[in-house]
Amino acid sequence: MEIRSVAGFLEYYGGIRQRTRRVVERIPVSEMEWRHAPGRFSFGDLVRHLAALERYMFAENVAGRPSRYPGHGRELADGPEAVRRYFEQRHAESLEIFRSLSDEDLGRRCVTPAGASMPVWKWLRAMVEHEVHHRGQIYLMLGMLGVPTPPMYGLTSEEVFQKSVHE
């Protein structure tokens, strides 16, 4: 699916981010730096990673600049409130950059950190895929802790089954 308008993309991405935000809000304060195994991302690492890559890699690249990804460590934001604030502030900064794009800019090529050249619209689509991937990790990790998670689109799979026709 090619992204053809900045306004359309921002509306779509707003929904993506809202679903991610709902899951991030479910992370227990006491578990922000919990990790399921040594050397794996904690919840805080994942949230900082999403925020930092959106702002310092994807937004920079679509603006025609090289990546400035600072990593995902606690030095960026330590503590549940700071992590959530970092997530929201980097997103707001990214949106400013995305809003500055014209529809024509979507067809312009940008260069990824790996040196690949691709249309801006395709790099924005990759950003969405990246966010959804890590959102899935947060869902799984919350499940491992027994934390209830919000249904993705308003219904649980059991509710969809109940509302479905069975022959």
Tab-separated table of N, CA and C in Angstrom:
chain	number	residue	atom	x	y	z
A	1	MET	N	0.832	-1.166	0.000
A	1	MET	CA	0.000	0.000	0.000
A	1	MET	C	0.886	1.242	0.000
A	2	GLU	N	0.741	2.030	-1.004
A	2	GLU	CA	1.505	3.276	-1.094
A	2	GLU	C	0.789	4.369	-0.316
A	3	ILE	N	1.545	5.137	0.435
A	3	ILE	CA	1.003	6.289	1.154
A	3	ILE	C	1.030	7.460	0.185
A	4	ARG	N	-0.128	8.063	-0.088
A	4	ARG	CA	-0.213	9.117	-1.096
A	4	ARG	C	-0.438	10.513	-0.529
A	5	SER	N	-0.845	10.600	0.754
A	5	SER	CA	-1.070	11.919	1.331
A	5	SER	C	-0.563	11.947	2.766
A	6	VAL	N	0.067	13.041	3.119
A	6	VAL	CA	0.582	13.208	4.480
A	6	VAL	C	-0.584	13.213	5.462
A	7	ALA	N	-1.647	13.925	5.132
A	7	ALA	CA	-2.809	13.987	6.028
A	7	ALA	C	-3.399	12.594	6.255
A	8	GLY	N	-3.519	11.819	5.194
A	8	GLY	CA	-4.042	10.464	5.312
A	8	GLY	C	-3.137	9.584	6.156
A	9	PHE	N	-1.828	9.721	5.951
A	9	PHE	CA	-0.890	8.950	6.747
A	9	PHE	C	-1.002	9.325	8.219
A	10	LEU	N	-1.042	10.623	8.518
A	10	LEU	CA	-1.089	11.066	9.915
A	10	LEU	C	-2.356	10.582	10.607
A	11	GLU	N	-3.461	10.555	9.892
A	11	GLU	CA	-4.696	10.033	10.482
A	11	GLU	C	-4.546	8.543	10.788
A	12	TYR	N	-4.036	7.795	9.828
A	12	TYR	CA	-3.809	6.355	10.005
A	12	TYR	C	-2.828	6.101	11.150
A	13	TYR	N	-1.722	6.801	11.143
A	13	TYR	CA	-0.698	6.605	12.164
A	13	TYR	C	-1.219	7.008	13.547
A	14	GLY	N	-2.102	7.986	13.596
A	14	GLY	CA	-2.714	8.367	14.867
A	14	GLY	C	-3.445	7.204	15.514
A	15	GLY	N	-4.133	6.419	14.716
A	15	GLY	CA	-4.811	5.222	15.230
A	15	GLY	C	-3.831	4.179	15.703
A	16	ILE	N	-2.774	3.988	14.929
A	16	ILE	CA	-1.723	3.037	15.321
A	16	ILE	C	-1.149	3.448	16.672
A	17	ARG	N	-0.791	4.728	16.793
A	17	ARG	CA	-0.172	5.206	18.026
A	17	ARG	C	-1.136	5.119	19.208
A	18	GLN	N	-2.411	5.385	18.969
A	18	GLN	CA	-3.383	5.301	20.071
A	18	GLN	C	-3.458	3.874	20.599
A	19	ARG	N	-3.446	2.876	19.719
A	19	ARG	CA	-3.476	1.484	20.175
A	19	ARG	C	-2.191	1.140	20.930
A	20	THR	N	-1.057	1.650	20.472
A	20	THR	CA	0.206	1.423	21.187
A	20	THR	C	0.155	2.096	22.551
A	21	ARG	N	-0.330	3.309	22.588
A	21	ARG	CA	-0.423	4.066	23.849
A	21	ARG	C	-1.266	3.302	24.885
A	22	ARG	N	-2.390	2.716	24.446
A	22	ARG	CA	-3.255	1.971	25.377
A	22	ARG	C	-2.513	0.796	26.005
A	23	VAL	N	-1.645	0.147	25.241
A	23	VAL	CA	-0.891	-0.985	25.777
A	23	VAL	C	0.222	-0.485	26.702
A	24	VAL	N	0.910	0.575	26.313
A	24	VAL	CA	1.968	1.145	27.146
A	24	VAL	C	1.394	1.578	28.498
A	25	GLU	N	0.183	2.112	28.500
A	25	GLU	CA	-0.453	2.540	29.748
A	25	GLU	C	-0.714	1.381	30.695
A	26	ARG	N	-0.761	0.156	30.181
A	26	ARG	CA	-1.017	-1.025	31.015
A	26	ARG	C	0.240	-1.554	31.702
A	27	ILE	N	1.395	-1.045	31.328
A	27	ILE	CA	2.630	-1.528	31.963
A	27	ILE	C	2.607	-1.107	33.428
A	28	PRO	N	2.669	-2.075	34.351
A	28	PRO	CA	2.670	-1.710	35.766
A	28	PRO	C	3.892	-0.858	36.116
A	29	VAL	N	3.663	0.150	36.929
A	29	VAL	CA	4.737	1.054	37.349
A	29	VAL	C	5.905	0.251	37.917
A	30	SER	N	5.593	-0.749	38.710
A	30	SER	CA	6.645	-1.542	39.374
A	30	SER	C	7.396	-2.459	38.415
A	31	GLU	N	6.895	-2.603	37.182
A	31	GLU	CA	7.501	-3.550	36.228
A	31	GLU	C	8.133	-2.871	35.020
A	32	MET	N	8.270	-1.544	35.022
A	32	MET	CA	8.759	-0.834	33.846
A	32	MET	C	10.097	-1.390	33.352
A	33	GLU	N	10.981	-1.791	34.242
A	33	GLU	CA	12.284	-2.303	33.800
A	33	GLU	C	12.377	-3.826	33.880
A	34	TRP	N	11.211	-4.490	34.020
A	34	TRP	CA	11.187	-5.960	34.022
A	34	TRP	C	11.542	-6.477	32.638
A	35	ARG	N	12.319	-7.534	32.607
A	35	ARG	CA	12.633	-8.214	31.345
A	35	ARG	C	12.415	-9.708	31.549
A	36	HIS	N	11.968	-10.384	30.525
A	36	HIS	CA	11.632	-11.807	30.659
A	36	HIS	C	12.850	-12.710	30.685
A	37	ALA	N	13.998	-12.196	30.293
A	37	ALA	CA	15.243	-12.978	30.321
A	37	ALA	C	16.413	-12.000	30.296
A	38	PRO	N	17.540	-12.417	30.845
A	38	PRO	CA	18.718	-11.538	30.806
A	38	PRO	C	19.084	-11.176	29.367
A	39	GLY	N	19.464	-9.924	29.177
A	39	GLY	CA	19.888	-9.466	27.855
A	39	GLY	C	18.754	-9.102	26.922
A	40	ARG	N	17.513	-9.266	27.360
A	40	ARG	CA	16.352	-8.917	26.533
A	40	ARG	C	15.862	-7.526	26.896
A	41	PHE	N	15.075	-6.928	26.012
A	41	PHE	CA	14.513	-5.606	26.278
A	41	PHE	C	13.559	-5.674	27.463
A	42	SER	N	13.623	-4.670	28.321
A	42	SER	CA	12.602	-4.478	29.353
A	42	SER	C	11.447	-3.709	28.714
A	43	PHE	N	10.338	-3.568	29.458
A	43	PHE	CA	9.256	-2.712	28.976
A	43	PHE	C	9.791	-1.309	28.696
A	44	GLY	N	10.566	-0.778	29.650
A	44	GLY	CA	11.121	0.568	29.477
A	44	GLY	C	12.004	0.665	28.247
A	45	ASP	N	12.822	-0.373	28.019
A	45	ASP	CA	13.673	-0.387	26.821
A	45	ASP	C	12.822	-0.309	25.559
A	46	LEU	N	11.746	-1.092	25.520
A	46	LEU	CA	10.888	-1.101	24.333
A	46	LEU	C	10.234	0.253	24.099
A	47	VAL	N	9.741	0.871	25.159
A	47	VAL	CA	9.071	2.166	25.003
A	47	VAL	C	10.084	3.238	24.594
A	48	ARG	N	11.263	3.229	25.230
A	48	ARG	CA	12.308	4.199	24.836
A	48	ARG	C	12.762	3.946	23.404
A	49	HIS	N	12.884	2.673	23.030
A	49	HIS	CA	13.302	2.303	21.672
A	49	HIS	C	12.293	2.812	20.638
A	50	LEU	N	11.001	2.580	20.885
A	50	LEU	CA	9.979	3.078	19.962
A	50	LEU	C	10.071	4.591	19.821
A	51	ALA	N	10.197	5.284	20.951
A	51	ALA	CA	10.251	6.747	20.932
A	51	ALA	C	11.493	7.246	20.203
A	52	ALA	N	12.640	6.674	20.527
A	52	ALA	CA	13.902	7.154	19.961
A	52	ALA	C	14.008	6.840	18.471
A	53	LEU	N	13.587	5.655	18.056
A	53	LEU	CA	13.679	5.333	16.625
A	53	LEU	C	12.712	6.170	15.806
A	54	GLU	N	11.501	6.367	16.330
A	54	GLU	CA	10.546	7.201	15.597
A	54	GLU	C	11.146	8.586	15.364
A	55	ARG	N	11.656	9.168	16.432
A	55	ARG	CA	12.139	10.557	16.350
A	55	ARG	C	13.505	10.684	15.688
A	56	TYR	N	14.447	9.886	16.126
A	56	TYR	CA	15.844	10.104	15.733
A	56	TYR	C	16.313	9.280	14.542
A	57	MET	N	15.502	8.319	14.104
A	57	MET	CA	15.852	7.602	12.883
A	57	MET	C	14.806	7.893	11.802
A	58	PHE	N	13.583	7.432	12.007
A	58	PHE	CA	12.581	7.590	10.956
A	58	PHE	C	12.327	9.062	10.617
A	59	ALA	N	12.065	9.893	11.612
A	59	ALA	CA	11.769	11.306	11.333
A	59	ALA	C	12.976	12.016	10.724
A	60	GLU	N	14.153	11.733	11.246
A	60	GLU	CA	15.357	12.353	10.676
A	60	GLU	C	15.547	11.936	9.225
A	61	ASN	N	15.401	10.650	8.944
A	61	ASN	CA	15.608	10.152	7.583
A	61	ASN	C	14.607	10.736	6.598
A	62	VAL	N	13.316	10.819	6.984
A	62	VAL	CA	12.341	11.372	6.037
A	62	VAL	C	12.538	12.869	5.839
A	63	ALA	N	13.224	13.511	6.790
A	63	ALA	CA	13.554	14.930	6.633
A	63	ALA	C	14.840	15.111	5.824
A	64	GLY	N	15.419	13.997	5.371
A	64	GLY	CA	16.627	14.067	4.550
A	64	GLY	C	17.912	14.099	5.348
A	65	ARG	N	17.839	13.758	6.615
A	65	ARG	CA	19.020	13.792	7.481
A	65	ARG	C	19.389	12.373	7.917
A	66	PRO	N	20.636	12.180	8.329
A	66	PRO	CA	21.046	10.850	8.798
A	66	PRO	C	20.455	10.539	10.175
A	67	SER	N	20.437	9.261	10.504
A	67	SER	CA	19.948	8.798	11.795
A	67	SER	C	20.798	9.365	12.936
A	68	ARG	N	20.122	9.679	14.044
A	68	ARG	CA	20.795	10.126	15.261
A	68	ARG	C	20.325	9.272	16.447
A	69	TYR	N	19.982	8.023	16.185
A	69	TYR	CA	19.439	7.123	17.210
A	69	TYR	C	20.366	7.042	18.420
A	70	PRO	N	19.866	7.425	19.611
A	70	PRO	CA	20.703	7.433	20.806
A	70	PRO	C	20.671	6.137	21.610
A	71	GLY	N	20.001	5.110	21.102
A	71	GLY	CA	19.846	3.872	21.856
A	71	GLY	C	18.540	3.891	22.622
A	72	HIS	N	18.438	2.981	23.603
A	72	HIS	CA	17.182	2.842	24.343
A	72	HIS	C	17.411	2.722	25.854
A	73	GLY	N	18.573	3.142	26.317
A	73	GLY	CA	18.945	2.969	27.715
A	73	GLY	C	18.243	3.900	28.684
A	74	ARG	N	18.387	3.562	29.938
A	74	ARG	CA	17.729	4.315	31.010
A	74	ARG	C	18.247	5.747	31.132
A	75	GLU	N	19.419	6.025	30.560
A	75	GLU	CA	19.930	7.400	30.613
A	75	GLU	C	19.026	8.361	29.830
A	76	LEU	N	18.210	7.837	28.933
A	76	LEU	CA	17.271	8.671	28.161
A	76	LEU	C	16.046	9.055	28.984
A	77	ALA	N	15.597	8.133	29.789
A	77	ALA	CA	14.419	8.348	30.639
A	77	ALA	C	14.391	7.225	31.658
A	78	ASP	N	14.465	7.575	32.919
A	78	ASP	CA	14.497	6.573	33.973
A	78	ASP	C	13.301	6.758	34.895
A	79	GLY	N	12.589	5.700	35.099
A	79	GLY	CA	11.378	5.735	35.918
A	79	GLY	C	10.154	5.757	35.029
A	80	PRO	N	9.070	5.154	35.497
A	80	PRO	CA	7.858	5.022	34.673
A	80	PRO	C	7.327	6.341	34.122
A	81	GLU	N	7.234	7.366	34.946
A	81	GLU	CA	6.719	8.650	34.464
A	81	GLU	C	7.643	9.253	33.411
A	82	ALA	N	8.949	9.183	33.647
A	82	ALA	CA	9.913	9.736	32.692
A	82	ALA	C	9.868	8.973	31.371
A	83	VAL	N	9.705	7.654	31.435
A	83	VAL	CA	9.641	6.840	30.213
A	83	VAL	C	8.406	7.217	29.401
A	84	ARG	N	7.267	7.324	30.059
A	84	ARG	CA	6.031	7.688	29.349
A	84	ARG	C	6.122	9.106	28.777
A	85	ARG	N	6.720	10.018	29.529
A	85	ARG	CA	6.887	11.394	29.055
A	85	ARG	C	7.820	11.421	27.830
A	86	TYR	N	8.917	10.662	27.880
A	86	TYR	CA	9.854	10.571	26.756
A	86	TYR	C	9.129	10.061	25.505
A	87	PHE	N	8.303	9.043	25.684
A	87	PHE	CA	7.521	8.458	24.601
A	87	PHE	C	6.620	9.512	23.952
A	88	GLU	N	5.942	10.285	24.764
A	88	GLU	CA	5.020	11.298	24.246
A	88	GLU	C	5.764	12.492	23.636
A	89	GLN	N	6.831	12.934	24.278
A	89	GLN	CA	7.572	14.100	23.764
A	89	GLN	C	8.252	13.797	22.438
A	90	ARG	N	8.872	12.644	22.303
A	90	ARG	CA	9.526	12.308	21.036
A	90	ARG	C	8.479	12.151	19.940
A	91	HIS	N	7.319	11.622	20.294
A	91	HIS	CA	6.251	11.480	19.299
A	91	HIS	C	5.790	12.859	18.816
A	92	ALA	N	5.605	13.784	19.738
A	92	ALA	CA	5.183	15.143	19.355
A	92	ALA	C	6.217	15.786	18.430
A	93	GLU	N	7.488	15.606	18.730
A	93	GLU	CA	8.550	16.152	17.868
A	93	GLU	C	8.511	15.501	16.490
A	94	SER	N	8.297	14.197	16.457
A	94	SER	CA	8.230	13.481	15.182
A	94	SER	C	7.064	13.980	14.350
A	95	LEU	N	5.910	14.173	14.993
A	95	LEU	CA	4.736	14.657	14.259
A	95	LEU	C	5.000	16.018	13.627
A	96	GLU	N	5.740	16.875	14.298
A	96	GLU	CA	6.084	18.180	13.706
A	96	GLU	C	6.847	17.981	12.399
A	97	ILE	N	7.770	17.058	12.402
A	97	ILE	CA	8.557	16.775	11.195
A	97	ILE	C	7.661	16.172	10.117
A	98	PHE	N	6.831	15.198	10.496
A	98	PHE	CA	5.952	14.556	9.511
A	98	PHE	C	4.972	15.566	8.915
A	99	ARG	N	4.450	16.466	9.744
A	99	ARG	CA	3.507	17.483	9.250
A	99	ARG	C	4.174	18.468	8.299
A	100	SER	N	5.490	18.605	8.399
A	100	SER	CA	6.194	19.542	7.512
A	100	SER	C	6.386	18.970	6.112
A	101	LEU	N	6.121	17.678	5.952
A	101	LEU	CA	6.256	17.053	4.634
A	101	LEU	C	5.095	17.451	3.735
A	102	SER	N	5.379	17.555	2.457
A	102	SER	CA	4.306	17.756	1.478
A	102	SER	C	3.942	16.386	0.902
A	103	ASP	N	2.807	16.321	0.246
A	103	ASP	CA	2.428	15.067	-0.404
A	103	ASP	C	3.481	14.667	-1.441
A	104	GLU	N	4.074	15.647	-2.095
A	104	GLU	CA	5.115	15.361	-3.086
A	104	GLU	C	6.356	14.762	-2.419
A	105	ASP	N	6.646	15.193	-1.182
A	105	ASP	CA	7.800	14.652	-0.454
A	105	ASP	C	7.701	13.153	-0.239
A	106	LEU	N	6.493	12.628	-0.207
A	106	LEU	CA	6.320	11.191	0.016
A	106	LEU	C	6.995	10.365	-1.071
A	107	GLY	N	7.105	10.917	-2.265
A	107	GLY	CA	7.764	10.219	-3.371
A	107	GLY	C	9.267	10.438	-3.424
A	108	ARG	N	9.756	11.418	-2.669
A	108	ARG	CA	11.198	11.688	-2.613
A	108	ARG	C	11.897	10.509	-1.936
A	109	ARG	N	13.132	10.283	-2.305
A	109	ARG	CA	13.868	9.172	-1.717
A	109	ARG	C	14.605	9.644	-0.460
A	110	CYS	N	14.686	8.738	0.507
A	110	CYS	CA	15.473	8.985	1.709
A	110	CYS	C	16.438	7.814	1.866
A	111	VAL	N	17.431	7.995	2.710
A	111	VAL	CA	18.443	6.956	2.911
A	111	VAL	C	18.322	6.444	4.346
A	112	THR	N	18.221	5.131	4.468
A	112	THR	CA	18.098	4.495	5.784
A	112	THR	C	19.488	4.330	6.402
A	113	PRO	N	19.564	4.021	7.691
A	113	PRO	CA	20.872	3.794	8.313
A	113	PRO	C	21.670	2.665	7.655
A	114	ALA	N	20.971	1.719	7.034
A	114	ALA	CA	21.651	0.618	6.337
A	114	ALA	C	22.163	1.040	4.965
A	115	GLY	N	21.882	2.285	4.575
A	115	GLY	CA	22.341	2.779	3.283
A	115	GLY	C	21.383	2.535	2.143
A	116	ALA	N	20.221	1.965	2.442
A	116	ALA	CA	19.226	1.728	1.395
A	116	ALA	C	18.523	3.044	1.057
A	117	SER	N	18.236	3.226	-0.212
A	117	SER	CA	17.492	4.392	-0.669
A	117	SER	C	16.082	3.944	-1.007
A	118	MET	N	15.094	4.642	-0.451
A	118	MET	CA	13.700	4.272	-0.725
A	118	MET	C	12.819	5.495	-0.643
A	119	PRO	N	11.629	5.412	-1.221
A	119	PRO	CA	10.704	6.536	-1.117
A	119	PRO	C	10.328	6.791	0.343
A	120	VAL	N	10.115	8.048	0.686
A	120	VAL	CA	9.733	8.436	2.043
A	120	VAL	C	8.497	7.661	2.491
A	121	TRP	N	7.501	7.520	1.608
A	121	TRP	CA	6.283	6.811	2.005
A	121	TRP	C	6.583	5.393	2.453
A	122	LYS	N	7.530	4.758	1.807
A	122	LYS	CA	7.859	3.377	2.161
A	122	LYS	C	8.573	3.317	3.507
A	123	TRP	N	9.396	4.301	3.809
A	123	TRP	CA	10.094	4.351	5.100
A	123	TRP	C	9.093	4.632	6.222
A	124	LEU	N	8.097	5.464	5.955
A	124	LEU	CA	7.042	5.703	6.951
A	124	LEU	C	6.238	4.427	7.197
A	125	ARG	N	5.989	3.682	6.143
A	125	ARG	CA	5.284	2.403	6.310
A	125	ARG	C	6.119	1.435	7.145
A	126	ALA	N	7.423	1.432	6.938
A	126	ALA	CA	8.309	0.582	7.745
A	126	ALA	C	8.268	1.002	9.211
A	127	MET	N	8.135	2.299	9.472
A	127	MET	CA	8.044	2.787	10.843
A	127	MET	C	6.809	2.200	11.533
A	128	VAL	N	5.695	2.177	10.816
A	128	VAL	CA	4.464	1.615	11.378
A	128	VAL	C	4.660	0.128	11.671
A	129	GLU	N	5.253	-0.597	10.734
A	129	GLU	CA	5.503	-2.028	10.945
A	129	GLU	C	6.392	-2.245	12.163
A	130	HIS	N	7.388	-1.394	12.327
A	130	HIS	CA	8.291	-1.484	13.473
A	130	HIS	C	7.518	-1.285	14.780
A	131	GLU	N	6.659	-0.285	14.815
A	131	GLU	CA	5.889	-0.022	16.032
A	131	GLU	C	4.967	-1.188	16.367
A	132	VAL	N	4.288	-1.711	15.362
A	132	VAL	CA	3.358	-2.817	15.590
A	132	VAL	C	4.120	-4.050	16.089
A	133	HIS	N	5.286	-4.302	15.545
A	133	HIS	CA	6.124	-5.421	15.990
A	133	HIS	C	6.415	-5.310	17.487
A	134	HIS	N	6.880	-4.153	17.911
A	134	HIS	CA	7.227	-3.989	19.320
A	134	HIS	C	5.988	-3.912	20.216
A	135	ARG	N	4.884	-3.413	19.693
A	135	ARG	CA	3.642	-3.438	20.471
A	135	ARG	C	3.259	-4.879	20.783
A	136	GLY	N	3.440	-5.753	19.808
A	136	GLY	CA	3.167	-7.170	20.029
A	136	GLY	C	4.035	-7.747	21.136
A	137	GLN	N	5.297	-7.326	21.192
A	137	GLN	CA	6.169	-7.778	22.274
A	137	GLN	C	5.634	-7.318	23.632
A	138	ILE	N	5.162	-6.078	23.695
A	138	ILE	CA	4.627	-5.553	24.959
A	138	ILE	C	3.392	-6.354	25.362
A	139	TYR	N	2.507	-6.652	24.410
A	139	TYR	CA	1.340	-7.483	24.700
A	139	TYR	C	1.783	-8.830	25.285
A	140	LEU	N	2.743	-9.465	24.640
A	140	LEU	CA	3.204	-10.779	25.096
A	140	LEU	C	3.799	-10.697	26.495
A	141	MET	N	4.636	-9.698	26.725
A	141	MET	CA	5.274	-9.558	28.038
A	141	MET	C	4.240	-9.267	29.122
A	142	LEU	N	3.246	-8.442	28.817
A	142	LEU	CA	2.183	-8.192	29.793
A	142	LEU	C	1.434	-9.489	30.095
A	143	GLY	N	1.193	-10.287	29.068
A	143	GLY	CA	0.553	-11.580	29.267
A	143	GLY	C	1.366	-12.492	30.154
A	144	MET	N	2.681	-12.458	29.999
A	144	MET	CA	3.558	-13.277	30.847
A	144	MET	C	3.426	-12.890	32.313
A	145	LEU	N	3.119	-11.630	32.567
A	145	LEU	CA	2.953	-11.149	33.941
A	145	LEU	C	1.505	-11.255	34.424
A	146	GLY	N	0.607	-11.705	33.546
A	146	GLY	CA	-0.791	-11.820	33.926
A	146	GLY	C	-1.530	-10.495	33.950
A	147	VAL	N	-0.997	-9.493	33.261
A	147	VAL	CA	-1.631	-8.173	33.221
A	147	VAL	C	-2.667	-8.167	32.106
A	148	PRO	N	-3.915	-7.826	32.419
A	148	PRO	CA	-4.937	-7.753	31.368
A	148	PRO	C	-4.575	-6.672	30.338
A	149	THR	N	-4.825	-6.980	29.086
A	149	THR	CA	-4.505	-6.037	28.006
A	149	THR	C	-5.786	-5.642	27.277
A	150	PRO	N	-5.784	-4.460	26.687
A	150	PRO	CA	-6.983	-4.025	25.956
A	150	PRO	C	-7.127	-4.796	24.651
A	151	PRO	N	-8.360	-5.084	24.250
A	151	PRO	CA	-8.538	-5.719	22.948
A	151	PRO	C	-8.081	-4.758	21.853
A	152	MET	N	-7.524	-5.297	20.807
A	152	MET	CA	-6.945	-4.488	19.745
A	152	MET	C	-7.969	-3.577	19.077
A	153	TYR	N	-9.119	-4.116	18.712
A	153	TYR	CA	-10.110	-3.340	17.962
A	153	TYR	C	-11.454	-3.299	18.677
A	154	GLY	N	-11.440	-3.369	19.999
A	154	GLY	CA	-12.665	-3.236	20.765
A	154	GLY	C	-13.299	-4.547	21.211
A	155	LEU	N	-12.955	-5.654	20.573
A	155	LEU	CA	-13.498	-6.953	20.948
A	155	LEU	C	-12.366	-7.937	21.197
A	156	THR	N	-12.558	-8.833	22.149
A	156	THR	CA	-11.604	-9.921	22.341
A	156	THR	C	-11.893	-10.998	21.296
A	157	SER	N	-10.993	-11.957	21.138
A	157	SER	CA	-11.232	-13.033	20.164
A	157	SER	C	-12.458	-13.844	20.565
A	158	GLU	N	-12.685	-13.990	21.878
A	158	GLU	CA	-13.860	-14.715	22.338
A	158	GLU	C	-15.147	-13.973	21.968
A	159	GLU	N	-15.123	-12.651	22.069
A	159	GLU	CA	-16.297	-11.856	21.691
A	159	GLU	C	-16.543	-11.915	20.191
A	160	VAL	N	-15.483	-11.910	19.397
A	160	VAL	CA	-15.639	-12.049	17.941
A	160	VAL	C	-16.252	-13.414	17.638
A	161	PHE	N	-15.784	-14.463	18.303
A	161	PHE	CA	-16.327	-15.804	18.100
A	161	PHE	C	-17.823	-15.829	18.424
A	162	GLN	N	-18.194	-15.218	19.563
A	162	GLN	CA	-19.609	-15.193	19.969
A	162	GLN	C	-20.480	-14.442	18.965
A	163	LYS	N	-19.952	-13.414	18.333
A	163	LYS	CA	-20.723	-12.604	17.395
A	163	LYS	C	-20.681	-13.153	15.972
A	164	SER	N	-19.934	-14.224	15.765
A	164	SER	CA	-19.789	-14.814	14.437
A	164	SER	C	-20.877	-15.841	14.166
A	165	VAL	N	-21.150	-16.072	12.908
A	165	VAL	CA	-22.101	-17.095	12.485
A	165	VAL	C	-21.362	-18.421	12.427
A	166	HIS	N	-21.935	-19.439	13.066
A	166	HIS	CA	-21.329	-20.774	13.069
A	166	HIS	C	-22.317	-21.750	12.439
A	167	GLU	N	-21.892	-22.424	11.382
A	167	GLU	CA	-22.795	-23.360	10.674
A	167	GLU	C	-22.457	-24.782	11.016
